[in-house]
mmCIF file of C-alpha atoms and ligand atoms in Angstrom:
data_model
loop_
_atom_site.group_PDB
_atom_site.id
_atom_site.type_symbol
_atom_site.label_atom_id
_atom_site.label_comp_id
_atom_site.label_asym_id
_atom_site.label_seq_id
_atom_site.Cartn_x
_atom_site.Cartn_y
_atom_site.Cartn_z
ATOM 1 C CA MET A 40 151.941 212.428 161.194
ATOM 2 C CA LYS A 41 154.164 209.669 162.508
ATOM 3 C CA ASN A 42 152.618 207.769 165.382
ATOM 4 C CA SER A 43 155.764 207.845 167.545
ATOM 5 C CA ALA A 44 156.024 207.765 171.320
ATOM 6 C CA ALA A 45 157.069 211.412 171.265
ATOM 7 C CA THR A 46 154.139 212.641 169.158
ATOM 8 C CA ASN A 47 151.683 210.732 171.345
ATOM 9 C CA GLY A 48 153.032 212.458 174.418
ATOM 10 C CA MET A 49 153.849 209.005 175.772
ATOM 11 C CA VAL A 50 156.792 208.385 178.048
ATOM 12 C CA THR A 51 159.571 206.338 176.433
ATOM 13 C CA PRO A 52 161.026 204.680 179.504
ATOM 14 C CA ASP A 53 164.760 204.519 179.995
ATOM 15 C CA LEU A 54 165.539 201.139 181.522
ATOM 16 C CA SER A 55 169.314 201.486 181.481
ATOM 17 C CA VAL A 56 171.262 201.214 184.725
ATOM 18 C CA LYS A 57 174.810 202.268 185.479
ATOM 19 C CA LEU A 58 176.815 200.250 187.958
ATOM 20 C CA GLY A 59 180.258 201.730 188.438
ATOM 21 C CA THR A 60 181.402 202.507 184.900
ATOM 22 C CA VAL A 61 179.250 199.824 183.258
ATOM 23 C CA THR A 62 175.900 200.565 181.624
ATOM 24 C CA PHE A 63 173.394 197.697 181.493
ATOM 25 C CA LYS A 64 170.615 198.039 178.905
ATOM 26 C CA ASN A 65 168.032 197.132 181.525
ATOM 27 C CA PRO A 66 168.040 196.094 185.192
ATOM 28 C CA ILE A 67 167.063 192.459 184.587
ATOM 29 C CA LEU A 68 169.718 189.768 185.018
ATOM 30 C CA VAL A 69 169.293 186.015 185.085
ATOM 31 C CA ALA A 70 170.475 184.396 188.327
ATOM 32 C CA SER A 71 173.445 182.098 188.725
ATOM 33 C CA GLY A 72 172.711 178.386 188.407
ATOM 34 C CA THR A 73 169.359 178.869 186.705
ATOM 35 C CA PHE A 74 170.517 179.744 183.175
ATOM 36 C CA GLY A 75 173.624 177.601 182.783
ATOM 37 C CA TYR A 76 176.238 179.437 180.755
ATOM 38 C CA GLY A 77 173.737 180.811 178.235
ATOM 39 C CA ALA A 78 173.826 178.069 175.587
ATOM 40 C CA GLU A 79 171.332 175.946 177.533
ATOM 41 C CA ALA A 80 168.590 178.583 177.290
ATOM 42 C CA LYS A 81 169.435 180.196 173.966
ATOM 43 C CA GLN A 82 166.867 178.369 171.848
ATOM 44 C CA TRP A 83 164.024 179.693 174.029
ATOM 45 C CA CYS A 84 165.357 183.030 175.135
ATOM 46 C CA ASP A 85 166.657 186.095 173.282
ATOM 47 C CA ILE A 86 169.691 186.645 175.497
ATOM 48 C CA GLU A 87 170.301 190.109 174.050
ATOM 49 C CA GLN A 88 167.046 191.365 175.591
ATOM 50 C CA LEU A 89 168.500 190.772 179.061
ATOM 51 C CA GLY A 90 170.493 193.327 181.026
ATOM 52 C CA GLY A 91 172.975 190.545 181.651
ATOM 53 C CA VAL A 92 173.689 186.914 182.447
ATOM 54 C CA VAL A 93 175.113 185.788 185.771
ATOM 55 C CA THR A 94 176.891 182.526 185.036
ATOM 56 C CA LYS A 95 176.771 179.328 187.079
ATOM 57 C CA SER A 96 179.206 179.408 190.033
ATOM 58 C CA VAL A 97 182.658 178.401 188.849
ATOM 59 C CA SER A 98 185.436 176.987 191.023
ATOM 60 C CA TRP A 99 189.115 176.268 190.331
ATOM 61 C CA LYS A 100 188.610 172.570 189.526
ATOM 62 C CA PRO A 101 185.537 171.061 187.854
ATOM 63 C CA ARG A 102 182.948 169.723 190.321
ATOM 64 C CA MET A 103 180.500 166.879 189.758
ATOM 65 C CA GLY A 104 178.118 168.216 192.399
ATOM 66 C CA ASN A 105 176.006 166.130 194.756
ATOM 67 C CA PRO A 106 174.445 162.767 193.816
ATOM 68 C CA PRO A 107 170.694 162.689 192.976
ATOM 69 C CA HIS A 108 168.023 163.472 194.036
ATOM 70 C CA ARG A 109 169.139 167.030 193.931
ATOM 71 C CA ILE A 110 166.006 168.891 192.870
ATOM 72 C CA ILE A 111 162.603 168.609 194.553
ATOM 73 C CA GLU A 112 159.464 170.637 193.898
ATOM 74 C CA THR A 113 157.811 172.161 196.967
ATOM 75 C CA ALA A 114 154.766 174.380 197.516
ATOM 76 C CA SER A 115 155.472 177.490 195.426
ATOM 77 C CA GLY A 116 159.156 176.673 195.276
ATOM 78 C CA MET A 117 162.061 174.391 194.582
ATOM 79 C CA LEU A 118 164.581 172.692 196.852
ATOM 80 C CA ASN A 119 167.983 172.067 195.324
ATOM 81 C CA SER A 120 171.212 170.495 196.422
ATOM 82 C CA ILE A 121 173.107 170.706 193.141
ATOM 83 C CA GLY A 122 176.328 171.157 195.088
ATOM 84 C CA LEU A 123 178.029 173.663 192.775
ATOM 85 C CA ALA A 124 178.451 171.260 189.840
ATOM 86 C CA ASN A 125 180.517 173.215 187.318
ATOM 87 C CA VAL A 126 183.062 172.890 184.528
ATOM 88 C CA GLY A 127 185.982 174.489 186.401
ATOM 89 C CA VAL A 128 187.565 177.819 185.590
ATOM 90 C CA HIS A 129 189.860 176.578 182.786
ATOM 91 C CA THR A 130 186.984 175.247 180.670
ATOM 92 C CA PHE A 131 184.946 178.292 181.683
ATOM 93 C CA VAL A 132 187.422 180.729 180.126
ATOM 94 C CA LYS A 133 188.137 178.487 177.138
ATOM 95 C CA GLU A 134 184.551 177.644 176.153
ATOM 96 C CA LYS A 135 181.814 179.303 178.176
ATOM 97 C CA LEU A 136 183.065 182.880 178.334
ATOM 98 C CA PRO A 137 183.863 183.100 174.571
ATOM 99 C CA TYR A 138 180.388 181.706 173.810
ATOM 100 C CA LEU A 139 178.657 184.385 175.869
ATOM 101 C CA ALA A 140 180.990 187.066 174.489
ATOM 102 C CA LYS A 141 179.133 186.780 171.151
ATOM 103 C CA PHE A 142 175.976 188.309 172.605
ATOM 104 C CA ASP A 143 175.260 191.980 173.059
ATOM 105 C CA THR A 144 174.650 191.712 176.795
ATOM 106 C CA LYS A 145 176.753 191.921 179.948
ATOM 107 C CA ILE A 146 178.310 188.948 181.692
ATOM 108 C CA ILE A 147 178.764 188.645 185.431
ATOM 109 C CA ALA A 148 180.953 185.679 186.342
ATOM 110 C CA ASN A 149 179.849 184.037 189.584
ATOM 111 C CA ILE A 150 182.635 182.445 191.629
ATOM 112 C CA ALA A 151 182.416 179.848 194.417
ATOM 113 C CA ALA A 152 185.368 178.501 196.372
ATOM 114 C CA SER A 153 186.360 176.946 199.637
ATOM 115 C CA SER A 154 189.309 179.173 200.548
ATOM 116 C CA MET A 155 190.295 182.822 200.177
ATOM 117 C CA GLU A 156 193.119 181.786 197.836
ATOM 118 C CA GLU A 157 190.803 179.773 195.603
ATOM 119 C CA TYR A 158 188.401 182.723 195.243
ATOM 120 C CA ARG A 159 191.346 184.978 194.324
ATOM 121 C CA ASP A 160 192.927 182.487 191.895
ATOM 122 C CA VAL A 161 189.651 181.866 190.057
ATOM 123 C CA LEU A 162 188.963 185.595 189.774
ATOM 124 C CA GLU A 163 192.490 186.347 188.555
ATOM 125 C CA HIS A 164 192.325 183.541 185.980
ATOM 126 C CA ILE A 165 189.079 184.943 184.572
ATOM 127 C CA GLU A 166 190.524 188.461 184.719
ATOM 128 C CA ALA A 167 193.535 187.302 182.666
ATOM 129 C CA ASN A 168 191.197 185.821 180.029
ATOM 130 C CA ALA A 169 188.476 188.467 180.161
ATOM 131 C CA VAL A 170 186.199 189.231 177.221
ATOM 132 C CA GLU A 171 184.920 192.685 176.348
ATOM 133 C CA ASN A 172 181.420 192.304 177.778
ATOM 134 C CA LEU A 173 182.585 190.831 181.093
ATOM 135 C CA ALA A 174 181.134 193.435 183.442
ATOM 136 C CA GLY A 175 182.381 191.901 186.657
ATOM 137 C CA TYR A 176 182.031 189.241 189.308
ATOM 138 C CA GLU A 177 179.442 187.957 191.724
ATOM 139 C CA ILE A 178 181.100 186.260 194.669
ATOM 140 C CA ASN A 179 179.020 183.404 196.011
ATOM 141 C CA ILE A 180 179.648 183.237 199.762
ATOM 142 C CA SER A 181 176.204 181.858 200.340
ATOM 143 C CA CYS A 182 175.715 178.349 198.910
ATOM 144 C CA PRO A 183 173.922 176.329 201.588
ATOM 145 C CA ASN A 184 174.212 172.864 200.074
ATOM 146 C CA VAL A 185 177.899 172.017 200.034
ATOM 147 C CA LYS A 186 180.047 171.791 203.135
ATOM 148 C CA ASP A 187 182.869 173.865 201.632
ATOM 149 C CA GLY A 188 180.750 176.172 199.497
ATOM 150 C CA GLY A 189 181.593 179.518 201.001
ATOM 151 C CA LEU A 190 178.852 179.721 203.613
ATOM 152 C CA SER A 191 181.575 179.812 206.279
ATOM 153 C CA PHE A 192 182.508 183.169 204.724
ATOM 154 C CA GLY A 193 178.936 184.264 204.244
ATOM 155 C CA THR A 194 177.943 183.774 207.868
ATOM 156 C CA SER A 195 180.940 185.649 209.314
ATOM 157 C CA VAL A 196 181.060 189.430 208.975
ATOM 158 C CA GLU A 197 184.834 189.444 209.529
ATOM 159 C CA ARG A 198 185.536 186.834 206.853
ATOM 160 C CA THR A 199 183.148 188.560 204.431
ATOM 161 C CA GLU A 200 185.070 191.791 204.874
ATOM 162 C CA GLU A 201 188.479 190.091 204.613
ATOM 163 C CA LEU A 202 187.528 188.251 201.408
ATOM 164 C CA THR A 203 186.022 191.360 199.821
ATOM 165 C CA THR A 204 189.196 193.347 200.614
ATOM 166 C CA LEU A 205 191.360 190.621 199.076
ATOM 167 C CA LEU A 206 189.314 190.385 195.870
ATOM 168 C CA ARG A 207 189.002 194.162 195.538
ATOM 169 C CA ALA A 208 192.755 194.289 195.032
ATOM 170 C CA SER A 209 192.508 191.897 192.045
ATOM 171 C CA THR A 210 189.965 193.655 189.828
ATOM 172 C CA ASP A 211 188.678 197.042 188.730
ATOM 173 C CA ARG A 212 185.558 195.418 187.291
ATOM 174 C CA ILE A 213 182.275 195.277 189.231
ATOM 175 C CA LEU A 214 182.717 193.299 192.446
ATOM 176 C CA MET A 215 179.374 192.127 193.766
ATOM 177 C CA ILE A 216 179.095 190.005 196.912
ATOM 178 C CA LYS A 217 176.185 187.554 197.050
ATOM 179 C CA LEU A 218 174.790 187.394 200.577
ATOM 180 C CA THR A 219 173.015 184.573 202.316
ATOM 181 C CA PRO A 220 169.607 184.930 203.954
ATOM 182 C CA ASN A 221 170.633 182.272 206.490
ATOM 183 C CA VAL A 222 171.781 184.832 209.092
ATOM 184 C CA THR A 223 170.008 186.819 211.803
ATOM 185 C CA SER A 224 170.429 190.114 209.929
ATOM 186 C CA VAL A 225 171.958 190.957 206.548
ATOM 187 C CA ALA A 226 172.653 194.558 207.587
ATOM 188 C CA PRO A 227 176.164 194.055 209.093
ATOM 189 C CA PHE A 228 177.152 191.981 206.034
ATOM 190 C CA ALA A 229 176.062 194.703 203.610
ATOM 191 C CA GLU A 230 177.953 197.262 205.711
ATOM 192 C CA ALA A 231 181.093 195.075 205.698
ATOM 193 C CA CYS A 232 180.987 194.716 201.892
ATOM 194 C CA GLU A 233 180.704 198.473 201.478
ATOM 195 C CA ARG A 234 183.593 199.097 203.916
ATOM 196 C CA ALA A 235 185.791 196.639 202.003
ATOM 197 C CA GLY A 236 185.163 198.322 198.646
ATOM 198 C CA ALA A 237 182.529 196.116 196.982
ATOM 199 C CA ASP A 238 180.596 197.806 194.164
ATOM 200 C CA ALA A 239 177.323 196.069 195.048
ATOM 201 C CA VAL A 240 175.703 193.384 197.146
ATOM 202 C CA SER A 241 173.292 190.843 195.710
ATOM 203 C CA LEU A 242 170.735 188.891 197.697
ATOM 204 C CA ILE A 243 169.208 186.480 198.442
ATOM 205 C CA ASN A 244 170.718 183.089 197.818
ATOM 206 C CA THR A 245 168.566 180.119 198.793
ATOM 207 C CA LEU A 246 167.228 179.412 202.288
ATOM 208 C CA VAL A 247 168.053 176.138 204.033
ATOM 209 C CA GLY A 248 165.067 173.806 203.726
ATOM 210 C CA MET A 249 164.098 170.130 203.647
ATOM 211 C CA SER A 250 161.425 167.731 202.475
ATOM 212 C CA ILE A 251 160.571 164.234 203.787
ATOM 213 C CA ASP A 252 158.935 161.143 202.251
ATOM 214 C CA ILE A 253 156.478 160.172 204.981
ATOM 215 C CA TYR A 254 156.250 156.517 203.836
ATOM 216 C CA THR A 255 159.966 155.747 203.839
ATOM 217 C CA HIS A 256 160.857 158.391 206.460
ATOM 218 C CA GLU A 257 163.715 159.349 204.180
ATOM 219 C CA PRO A 258 164.728 162.859 203.224
ATOM 220 C CA ARG A 259 163.765 163.612 199.624
ATOM 221 C CA LEU A 260 167.115 165.244 198.894
ATOM 222 C CA ASN A 261 170.259 163.176 198.939
ATOM 223 C CA THR A 262 171.969 165.751 201.138
ATOM 224 C CA VAL A 263 168.989 165.815 203.582
ATOM 225 C CA THR A 264 168.746 169.614 203.474
ATOM 226 C CA GLY A 265 169.043 171.909 200.470
ATOM 227 C CA GLY A 266 168.362 175.432 199.253
ATOM 228 C CA LEU A 267 164.801 176.697 198.900
ATOM 229 C CA SER A 268 164.056 179.142 196.054
ATOM 230 C CA GLY A 269 161.125 180.380 193.993
ATOM 231 C CA PRO A 270 157.950 182.317 194.846
ATOM 232 C CA ALA A 271 157.856 180.779 198.337
ATOM 233 C CA ILE A 272 160.847 182.905 199.382
ATOM 234 C CA LYS A 273 159.846 186.228 197.826
ATOM 235 C CA PRO A 274 158.537 187.948 200.981
ATOM 236 C CA ILE A 275 161.723 187.007 202.851
ATOM 237 C CA ALA A 276 163.880 188.240 199.986
ATOM 238 C CA LEU A 277 162.001 191.544 199.813
ATOM 239 C CA ALA A 278 162.478 192.155 203.532
ATOM 240 C CA GLN A 279 166.187 191.391 203.299
ATOM 241 C CA VAL A 280 166.661 193.657 200.267
ATOM 242 C CA TYR A 281 164.914 196.414 202.226
ATOM 243 C CA GLN A 282 167.239 195.835 205.205
ATOM 244 C CA ALA A 283 170.365 195.794 203.009
ATOM 245 C CA ARG A 284 169.228 199.008 201.276
ATOM 246 C CA LYS A 285 168.938 200.759 204.637
ATOM 247 C CA ALA A 286 172.345 199.457 205.786
ATOM 248 C CA CYS A 287 174.576 200.523 202.863
ATOM 249 C CA ARG A 288 174.901 203.089 200.082
ATOM 250 C CA ILE A 289 176.295 200.767 197.382
ATOM 251 C CA PRO A 290 173.828 199.314 194.835
ATOM 252 C CA VAL A 291 171.678 196.375 195.919
ATOM 253 C CA ILE A 292 170.781 193.629 193.446
ATOM 254 C CA GLY A 293 167.622 191.824 194.549
ATOM 255 C CA MET A 294 166.379 188.340 193.840
ATOM 256 C CA GLY A 295 164.228 185.593 195.292
ATOM 257 C CA GLY A 296 161.000 184.360 193.748
ATOM 258 C CA ILE A 297 160.685 186.858 190.910
ATOM 259 C CA VAL A 298 158.393 185.468 188.192
ATOM 260 C CA THR A 299 156.388 188.458 186.965
ATOM 261 C CA VAL A 300 157.065 192.127 186.324
ATOM 262 C CA GLU A 301 154.975 192.962 189.394
ATOM 263 C CA ASP A 302 157.360 190.873 191.523
ATOM 264 C CA ALA A 303 160.326 192.778 190.108
ATOM 265 C CA VAL A 304 158.687 196.160 190.705
ATOM 266 C CA GLU A 305 158.227 195.288 194.383
ATOM 267 C CA PHE A 306 161.980 194.684 194.602
ATOM 268 C CA PHE A 307 162.778 198.045 192.990
ATOM 269 C CA ILE A 308 160.434 199.824 195.381
ATOM 270 C CA ALA A 309 162.043 198.008 198.336
ATOM 271 C CA GLY A 310 165.454 199.346 197.258
ATOM 272 C CA ALA A 311 166.926 197.090 194.569
ATOM 273 C CA ASP A 312 168.829 198.865 191.764
ATOM 274 C CA MET A 313 168.708 195.733 189.612
ATOM 275 C CA VAL A 314 167.070 192.313 189.971
ATOM 276 C CA GLN A 315 167.835 188.738 189.007
ATOM 277 C CA VAL A 316 165.337 186.143 187.819
ATOM 278 C CA GLY A 317 166.194 182.606 188.953
ATOM 279 C CA THR A 318 163.911 179.618 189.503
ATOM 280 C CA ALA A 319 161.313 181.050 187.098
ATOM 281 C CA ASN A 320 163.732 180.168 184.252
ATOM 282 C CA PHE A 321 162.992 176.477 184.865
ATOM 283 C CA VAL A 322 159.334 177.123 183.996
ATOM 284 C CA TYR A 323 159.819 179.838 181.364
ATOM 285 C CA PRO A 324 163.409 179.957 180.038
ATOM 286 C CA ASP A 325 162.585 183.448 178.739
ATOM 287 C CA ALA A 326 161.280 184.623 182.126
ATOM 288 C CA GLY A 327 163.905 187.383 182.344
ATOM 289 C CA VAL A 328 162.953 188.763 178.917
ATOM 290 C CA ARG A 329 159.261 188.656 179.841
ATOM 291 C CA VAL A 330 160.027 190.661 182.982
ATOM 292 C CA ALA A 331 162.158 193.182 181.027
ATOM 293 C CA GLU A 332 159.389 193.678 178.436
ATOM 294 C CA GLY A 333 156.759 193.923 181.169
ATOM 295 C CA LEU A 334 158.844 196.507 182.972
ATOM 296 C CA ALA A 335 158.981 198.798 179.928
ATOM 297 C CA GLU A 336 155.198 198.511 179.614
ATOM 298 C CA PHE A 337 154.625 199.125 183.327
ATOM 299 C CA MET A 338 156.817 202.224 183.238
ATOM 300 C CA ARG A 339 155.013 203.546 180.168
ATOM 301 C CA ASP A 340 151.625 202.979 181.826
ATOM 302 C CA GLN A 341 152.757 204.593 185.059
ATOM 303 C CA LYS A 342 154.564 207.436 183.241
ATOM 304 C CA ILE A 343 157.868 206.551 184.866
ATOM 305 C CA GLY A 344 160.705 207.907 182.728
ATOM 306 C CA LYS A 345 163.683 206.321 184.467
ATOM 307 C CA ILE A 346 164.051 203.139 186.446
ATOM 308 C CA SER A 347 165.824 205.128 189.179
ATOM 309 C CA GLU A 348 162.488 206.819 189.948
ATOM 310 C CA LEU A 349 161.171 203.456 191.115
ATOM 311 C CA VAL A 350 164.215 202.414 193.138
ATOM 312 C CA ASN A 351 163.894 202.792 196.901
ATOM 313 C CA SER A 352 160.539 204.516 196.548
ATOM 314 C CA LEU A 353 158.821 202.727 199.431
ATOM 315 C CA ARG A 354 156.545 205.061 201.324
ATOM 316 C CA VAL A 355 156.942 204.387 205.007
ATOM 317 C CA ARG A 356 155.058 206.723 207.366
ATOM 318 C CA ALA A 357 157.371 209.192 209.135
ATOM 319 C CA GLU A 358 156.549 207.896 212.608
ATOM 320 C CA LEU A 359 157.384 204.326 211.553
ATOM 321 C CA LYS A 360 160.677 205.502 210.002
ATOM 322 C CA ALA A 361 161.516 207.353 213.191
ATOM 323 C CA ALA A 362 160.870 204.132 215.096
ATOM 324 C CA GLY A 363 163.444 202.344 212.907
ATOM 325 C CA TRP A 364 161.162 200.386 210.517
HETATM 326 C C1 FMN B 178 168.990 174.855 190.724
HETATM 327 C C2 FMN B 178 169.647 176.071 191.294
HETATM 328 C C3 FMN B 178 171.025 176.224 191.216
HETATM 329 C C4 FMN B 178 171.634 177.353 191.760
HETATM 330 N N1 FMN B 178 172.994 177.484 191.648
HETATM 331 C C5 FMN B 178 173.596 178.617 192.117
HETATM 332 C C6 FMN B 178 174.986 178.809 191.942
HETATM 333 O O1 FMN B 178 175.708 178.012 191.341
HETATM 334 N N2 FMN B 178 175.531 179.957 192.463
HETATM 335 C C7 FMN B 178 174.782 180.911 193.102
HETATM 336 O O2 FMN B 178 175.331 181.941 193.543
HETATM 337 N N3 FMN B 178 173.442 180.747 193.262
HETATM 338 C C8 FMN B 178 172.849 179.639 192.787
HETATM 339 N N4 FMN B 178 171.490 179.481 192.932
HETATM 340 C C9 FMN B 178 170.713 180.519 193.645
HETATM 341 C C10 FMN B 178 170.031 181.499 192.698
HETATM 342 O O3 FMN B 178 170.982 182.175 191.909
HETATM 343 C C11 FMN B 178 169.168 182.529 193.493
HETATM 344 O O4 FMN B 178 170.000 183.240 194.379
HETATM 345 C C12 FMN B 178 168.065 181.874 194.317
HETATM 346 O O5 FMN B 178 167.562 180.732 193.671
HETATM 347 C C13 FMN B 178 166.928 182.822 194.639
HETATM 348 O O6 FMN B 178 166.310 183.342 193.481
HETATM 349 P P1 FMN B 178 165.014 182.632 192.778
HETATM 350 O O7 FMN B 178 164.010 182.386 193.869
HETATM 351 O O8 FMN B 178 164.570 183.599 191.747
HETATM 352 O O9 FMN B 178 165.506 181.366 192.208
HETATM 353 C C14 FMN B 178 170.851 178.361 192.399
HETATM 354 C C15 FMN B 178 169.464 178.197 192.468
HETATM 355 C C16 FMN B 178 168.847 177.084 191.923
HETATM 356 C C17 FMN B 178 167.356 176.961 192.012
#
């Protein structure tokens, strides 16, 4: 007899996720700015094993980014002040999007801008040059290391809502707003995105951090402060995903310090419908694929048939829930 999953009585886990009308083969994406535009990682990573690729933030004009040093290693993390270096939207649609279109995976185009009009123009230019596997957009209103990088939107509930409303009118594809952790509470931001018609929120972007050379008394990053990412931020990210999940009914895409499948599972339990793997790609360029493979194995072991059974499955005691935790 054939030794198939069915004949063994084993669960064959279904990792697919539907967001709006789009079906992703699994809930693992690679995070913006940590995987380039795909070509950079291709020789080490089987891109088609990923649920999707979130591309590096793209703006209207190309940007050189900040001068070096713009990456520093910290305890269990990384500080960066790349400053949204990117090729600009015209090169993006001419070269980067067609390259990624060759792979059987979904593309989410991440957009950064310094004005409402720039966000809209970039999105509409991509929309006009869309490829078949372009699933939608992630709107970066949360970059902490450029002065005009959208954080002025991301730290104002009103501006977040206004921008989301504007962009909603320009696309029927997935519109995902990427929130910053550098606020007192993410809940009103998640609520505002839902009110304005976003399909999902993603979080977290990096936390503002710094590092100092004690012999020269100089900051280690050229921009003095930068964005902290990696395992060091995972507990903060988990808490914020949990808070966003409680605040809105639209899907939540979680990220921040995911390296292993166990990290990702914590995010699903906290309420994430999908996750993104970021800084880990600098250590293992196939980190996302490792997590996707590990997830299938974990689900088989735990006899979990569908990823949705894991999502938002945190067990909080009734009395704690009643008290608002
Ligand atoms: C070097 C670097 C560059 C990044 N560039 C972007 C970017 O262009 N746009 C964006 O939305 N997020 C960017 N991010 C943030 C990540 O996408 C992610 O939100 C954050 O790093 C937290 O996830 P992680 O801890 O898994 O890296 C960048 C992060 C790093 C480390």
